[in-house]
PDB file of C-alpha atoms in Angstrom:
ATOM      1  CA  MET A  27       0.000   0.000   0.000  1.00  0.00           C
ATOM      2  CA  LYS A  28       2.811   2.384   0.875  1.00  0.00           C
ATOM      3  CA  LEU A  29       4.435   1.948  -2.545  1.00  0.00           C
ATOM      4  CA  LEU A  30       1.117   2.595  -4.284  1.00  0.00           C
ATOM      5  CA  LEU A  31       0.567   5.823  -2.351  1.00  0.00           C
ATOM      6  CA  GLU A  32       4.176   6.998  -2.723  1.00  0.00           C
ATOM      7  CA  ASN A  33       4.005   6.771  -6.494  1.00  0.00           C
ATOM      8  CA  TRP A  34       0.771   8.747  -6.560  1.00  0.00           C
ATOM      9  CA  ARG A  35       1.956  11.402  -4.091  1.00  0.00           C
ATOM     10  CA  LYS A  36       5.022  12.345  -6.152  1.00  0.00           C
ATOM     11  CA  TYR A  37       2.668  14.363  -8.324  1.00  0.00           C
ATOM     12  CA  LEU A  38       0.963  16.240  -5.517  1.00  0.00           C
ATOM     13  CA  ASN A  39       3.598  18.160  -3.534  1.00  0.00           C
ATOM     14  CA  GLU A  40       2.437  21.768  -2.991  1.00  0.00           C
ATOM     15  CA  GLU A  41       2.532  24.514  -0.318  1.00  0.00           C
ATOM     16  CA  ILE A  42      -0.052  24.654   2.489  1.00  0.00           C
ATOM     17  CA  ASP A  43      -1.997  27.372   4.282  1.00  0.00           C
ATOM     18  CA  PHE A  44      -3.880  26.430   7.453  1.00  0.00           C
ATOM     19  CA  THR A  45      -6.398  29.235   6.992  1.00  0.00           C
ATOM     20  CA  MET A  46      -7.661  28.035   3.612  1.00  0.00           C
ATOM     21  CA  SER A  47     -10.997  26.305   3.176  1.00  0.00           C
ATOM     22  CA  LEU A  48     -11.256  22.602   3.911  1.00  0.00           C
ATOM     23  CA  HIS A  49     -11.526  21.730   0.223  1.00  0.00           C
ATOM     24  CA  ASP A  50      -8.568  23.920  -0.729  1.00  0.00           C
ATOM     25  CA  PHE A  51      -6.489  22.553   2.156  1.00  0.00           C
ATOM     26  CA  ASP A  52      -7.213  18.948   1.265  1.00  0.00           C
ATOM     27  CA  GLN A  53      -7.251  19.087  -2.529  1.00  0.00           C
ATOM     28  CA  THR A  54      -5.191  20.460  -5.378  1.00  0.00           C
ATOM     29  CA  SER A  55      -5.820  20.315  -9.090  1.00  0.00           C
ATOM     30  CA  LYS A  56      -3.892  17.008  -9.017  1.00  0.00           C
ATOM     31  CA  GLY A  57      -5.690  15.284  -6.124  1.00  0.00           C
ATOM     32  CA  TRP A  58      -5.113  15.293  -2.370  1.00  0.00           C
ATOM     33  CA  ARG A  59      -2.530  17.757  -1.127  1.00  0.00           C
ATOM     34  CA  SER A  60       0.899  16.392  -0.303  1.00  0.00           C
ATOM     35  CA  ILE A  61       2.877  18.176   2.354  1.00  0.00           C
ATOM     36  CA  SER A  62       5.924  15.937   2.534  1.00  0.00           C
ATOM     37  CA  ASN A  63       6.706  13.047   0.213  1.00  0.00           C
ATOM     38  CA  GLU A  64       9.746  12.012   2.214  1.00  0.00           C
ATOM     39  CA  HIS A  65       8.163  12.338   5.666  1.00  0.00           C
ATOM     40  CA  PRO A  66       4.526  11.188   5.719  1.00  0.00           C
ATOM     41  CA  GLU A  67       4.414  11.718   9.486  1.00  0.00           C
ATOM     42  CA  GLN A  68       4.720  15.461   8.691  1.00  0.00           C
ATOM     43  CA  GLN A  69       1.725  15.081   6.381  1.00  0.00           C
ATOM     44  CA  ALA A  70      -0.269  13.576   9.241  1.00  0.00           C
ATOM     45  CA  ALA A  71       0.891  16.269  11.676  1.00  0.00           C
ATOM     46  CA  ALA A  72      -0.180  19.030   9.287  1.00  0.00           C
ATOM     47  CA  MET A  73      -3.591  17.416   8.814  1.00  0.00           C
ATOM     48  CA  LEU A  74      -4.047  17.075  12.580  1.00  0.00           C
ATOM     49  CA  ARG A  75      -3.100  20.732  12.961  1.00  0.00           C
ATOM     50  CA  TYR A  76      -5.689  21.702  10.356  1.00  0.00           C
ATOM     51  CA  ILE A  77      -8.329  19.651  12.181  1.00  0.00           C
ATOM     52  CA  GLU A  78      -7.414  21.273  15.511  1.00  0.00           C
ATOM     53  CA  GLU A  79      -7.532  24.770  14.006  1.00  0.00           C
ATOM     54  CA  ASN A  80     -10.744  24.072  12.079  1.00  0.00           C
ATOM     55  CA  PRO A  81     -12.678  21.595  14.260  1.00  0.00           C
ATOM     56  CA  ASP A  82     -16.113  22.461  12.873  1.00  0.00           C
ATOM     57  CA  THR A  83     -15.150  21.468   9.355  1.00  0.00           C
ATOM     58  CA  GLY A  84     -12.048  19.291   9.447  1.00  0.00           C
ATOM     59  CA  GLY A  85     -12.902  17.075  12.412  1.00  0.00           C
ATOM     60  CA  LYS A  86     -15.895  15.462  10.773  1.00  0.00           C
ATOM     61  CA  ASP A  87     -14.966  15.586   7.128  1.00  0.00           C
ATOM     62  CA  PRO A  88     -14.659  12.028   5.829  1.00  0.00           C
ATOM     63  CA  VAL A  89     -12.309  12.982   2.990  1.00  0.00           C
ATOM     64  CA  LEU A  90      -9.792  14.803   5.190  1.00  0.00           C
ATOM     65  CA  LEU A  91     -10.001  12.114   7.869  1.00  0.00           C
ATOM     66  CA  TRP A  92      -9.445   9.443   5.220  1.00  0.00           C
ATOM     67  CA  HIS A  93      -6.416  11.265   3.859  1.00  0.00           C
ATOM     68  CA  LEU A  94      -5.093  11.549   7.405  1.00  0.00           C
ATOM     69  CA  GLY A  95      -5.403   7.786   7.717  1.00  0.00           C
ATOM     70  CA  GLN A  96      -3.571   7.362   4.426  1.00  0.00           C
ATOM     71  CA  ALA A  97      -0.752   9.599   5.659  1.00  0.00           C
ATOM     72  CA  TYR A  98      -0.373   7.426   8.760  1.00  0.00           C
ATOM     73  CA  ALA A  99      -0.399   4.312   6.578  1.00  0.00           C
ATOM     74  CA  MET A 100       2.443   5.767   4.527  1.00  0.00           C
ATOM     75  CA  ALA A 101       4.323   6.465   7.763  1.00  0.00           C
ATOM     76  CA  ASN A 102       3.921   2.765   8.683  1.00  0.00           C
ATOM     77  CA  SER A 103       1.697   3.714  11.620  1.00  0.00           C
ATOM     78  CA  THR A 104      -0.980   1.153  10.878  1.00  0.00           C
ATOM     79  CA  GLU A 105      -2.771   1.471  14.221  1.00  0.00           C
ATOM     80  CA  GLN A 106      -3.136   5.247  13.777  1.00  0.00           C
ATOM     81  CA  ALA A 107      -4.055   4.794  10.117  1.00  0.00           C
ATOM     82  CA  LEU A 108      -6.871   2.426  11.001  1.00  0.00           C
ATOM     83  CA  ARG A 109      -8.081   4.694  13.799  1.00  0.00           C
ATOM     84  CA  TRP A 110      -8.542   7.641  11.422  1.00  0.00           C
ATOM     85  CA  MET A 111      -9.833   5.523   8.560  1.00  0.00           C
ATOM     86  CA  LYS A 112     -12.545   4.096  10.837  1.00  0.00           C
ATOM     87  CA  GLU A 113     -13.410   7.627  11.895  1.00  0.00           C
ATOM     88  CA  ALA A 114     -13.660   8.678   8.245  1.00  0.00           C
ATOM     89  CA  ASN A 115     -15.835   5.682   7.435  1.00  0.00           C
ATOM     90  CA  LYS A 116     -18.178   6.639  10.286  1.00  0.00           C
ATOM     91  CA  TYR A 117     -18.887  10.019   8.615  1.00  0.00           C
ATOM     92  CA  GLU A 118     -18.783   8.823   5.001  1.00  0.00           C
ATOM     93  CA  LYS A 119     -22.177   8.961   3.291  1.00  0.00           C
ATOM     94  CA  ILE A 120     -21.274   7.777  -0.228  1.00  0.00           C
ATOM     95  CA  PRO A 121     -21.677   3.971  -0.479  1.00  0.00           C
ATOM     96  CA  TYR A 122     -18.889   3.624  -3.074  1.00  0.00           C
ATOM     97  CA  ASN A 123     -16.441   5.389  -0.750  1.00  0.00           C
ATOM     98  CA  LYS A 124     -17.529   3.327   2.260  1.00  0.00           C
ATOM     99  CA  ILE A 125     -16.842   0.110   0.341  1.00  0.00           C
ATOM    100  CA  TYR A 126     -13.430   1.302  -0.894  1.00  0.00           C
ATOM    101  CA  GLN A 127     -12.548   2.344   2.649  1.00  0.00           C
ATOM    102  CA  GLN A 128     -13.573  -1.051   3.973  1.00  0.00           C
ATOM    103  CA  PHE A 129     -11.329  -2.787   1.438  1.00  0.00           C
ATOM    104  CA  THR A 130      -8.412  -0.643   2.540  1.00  0.00           C
ATOM    105  CA  MET A 131      -9.032  -1.202   6.245  1.00  0.00           C
ATOM    106  CA  TYR A 132      -9.266  -4.973   5.754  1.00  0.00           C
ATOM    107  CA  PHE A 133      -6.028  -4.897   3.781  1.00  0.00           C
ATOM    108  CA  LEU A 134      -4.153  -2.859   6.388  1.00  0.00           C
ATOM    109  CA  SER A 135      -5.525  -5.132   9.120  1.00  0.00           C
ATOM    110  CA  GLU A 136      -4.251  -8.113   7.130  1.00  0.00           C
ATOM    111  CA  ASP A 137      -7.795  -9.467   7.180  1.00  0.00           C
ATOM    112  CA  MET A 138      -7.817 -11.022   3.737  1.00  0.00           C
ATOM    113  CA  GLU A 139     -10.737 -13.284   4.595  1.00  0.00           C
ATOM    114  CA  ASN A 140     -13.097 -10.324   4.962  1.00  0.00           C
ATOM    115  CA  PHE A 141     -11.353  -8.539   2.110  1.00  0.00           C
ATOM    116  CA  ASN A 142     -11.997 -11.488  -0.193  1.00  0.00           C
ATOM    117  CA  ASN A 143     -15.605 -11.821   0.980  1.00  0.00           C
ATOM    118  CA  LEU A 144     -16.216  -8.174   0.135  1.00  0.00           C
ATOM    119  CA  TYR A 145     -14.369  -8.599  -3.155  1.00  0.00           C
ATOM    120  CA  SER A 146     -16.613 -11.531  -4.063  1.00  0.00           C
ATOM    121  CA  GLN A 147     -19.681  -9.354  -3.487  1.00  0.00           C
ATOM    122  CA  HIS A 148     -18.391  -6.738  -5.953  1.00  0.00           C
ATOM    123  CA  LYS A 149     -16.192  -8.904  -8.199  1.00  0.00           C
ATOM    124  CA  GLU A 150     -18.026  -8.261 -11.465  1.00  0.00           C
ATOM    125  CA  GLN A 151     -17.905  -4.471 -11.066  1.00  0.00           C
ATOM    126  CA  ILE A 152     -14.282  -4.472  -9.904  1.00  0.00           C
ATOM    127  CA  GLU A 153     -12.908  -6.691 -12.618  1.00  0.00           C
ATOM    128  CA  ALA A 154     -14.806  -4.853 -15.364  1.00  0.00           C
ATOM    129  CA  ASP A 155     -13.310  -1.475 -14.390  1.00  0.00           C
ATOM    130  CA  THR A 156      -9.961  -0.453 -15.881  1.00  0.00           C
ATOM    131  CA  LYS A 157      -9.940   3.276 -15.120  1.00  0.00           C
ATOM    132  CA  ASP A 158     -11.159   4.136 -11.629  1.00  0.00           C
ATOM    133  CA  THR A 159      -8.121   4.782  -9.428  1.00  0.00           C
ATOM    134  CA  ASN A 160      -9.649   3.374  -6.248  1.00  0.00           C
ATOM    135  CA  ILE A 161     -10.737   0.187  -7.996  1.00  0.00           C
ATOM    136  CA  GLN A 162      -7.219  -0.223  -9.381  1.00  0.00           C
ATOM    137  CA  PHE A 163      -5.913   0.096  -5.804  1.00  0.00           C
ATOM    138  CA  VAL A 164      -8.374  -2.606  -4.689  1.00  0.00           C
ATOM    139  CA  LYS A 165      -7.066  -4.896  -7.430  1.00  0.00           C
ATOM    140  CA  CYS A 166      -3.465  -4.232  -6.340  1.00  0.00           C
ATOM    141  CA  MET A 167      -4.333  -4.866  -2.694  1.00  0.00           C
ATOM    142  CA  LYS A 168      -5.921  -8.170  -3.668  1.00  0.00           C
ATOM    143  CA  ARG A 169      -2.828  -9.245  -5.604  1.00  0.00           C
ATOM    144  CA  CYS A 170      -0.548  -8.179  -2.743  1.00  0.00           C
ATOM    145  CA  GLY A 171      -2.735  -9.990  -0.216  1.00  0.00           C
ATOM    146  CA  GLU A 172      -2.511 -13.187  -2.241  1.00  0.00           C
ATOM    147  CA  ALA A 173       1.279 -13.028  -2.507  1.00  0.00           C
TER     148      ALA A 173
END
C-alpha cells in the first residue's frame, strides 16, 4: 500500500496554508494535497493541525479524515491509520467510498478473509473497471494480499 501511495503522491507536492478552506487545504488540481513526500508523518501532523484549528469542518470531514489515515499508513503507523480511517468511514455517506474504505481497512488489518468476501460481493464491477483509481488500488491490494 505504501508503494502505491508513494508513487501517486510524487505528483501532488504543494505549499499549504492552514487558513484556507477545507476543500482547498485537502485538494489540489492534481488530487489530495501532499505536504511531505519524504516524511509522511509530517503530512499527518499538518492534517491534525488543520483539524485542531478548524474543528467544525475538518474534524468530521470524511475525505480529510481518510487522507489523514492514508498519511499514517504511509508512515507505517498502521494502528493510527486504522483509527482515522474508521473515523472517516463513520462520517462517510457515499456507499462507493464506504466500500473502498472497507477494502483498505481490511487490507491494512491483514484481514484477507473479509477482504476477499467483500471482493466476491463486488467482483463483477471491480474486474470490469480499468480506469477508476480506487478500484485499481483494490485490485493491487488483492494481488498483494494473495502473494
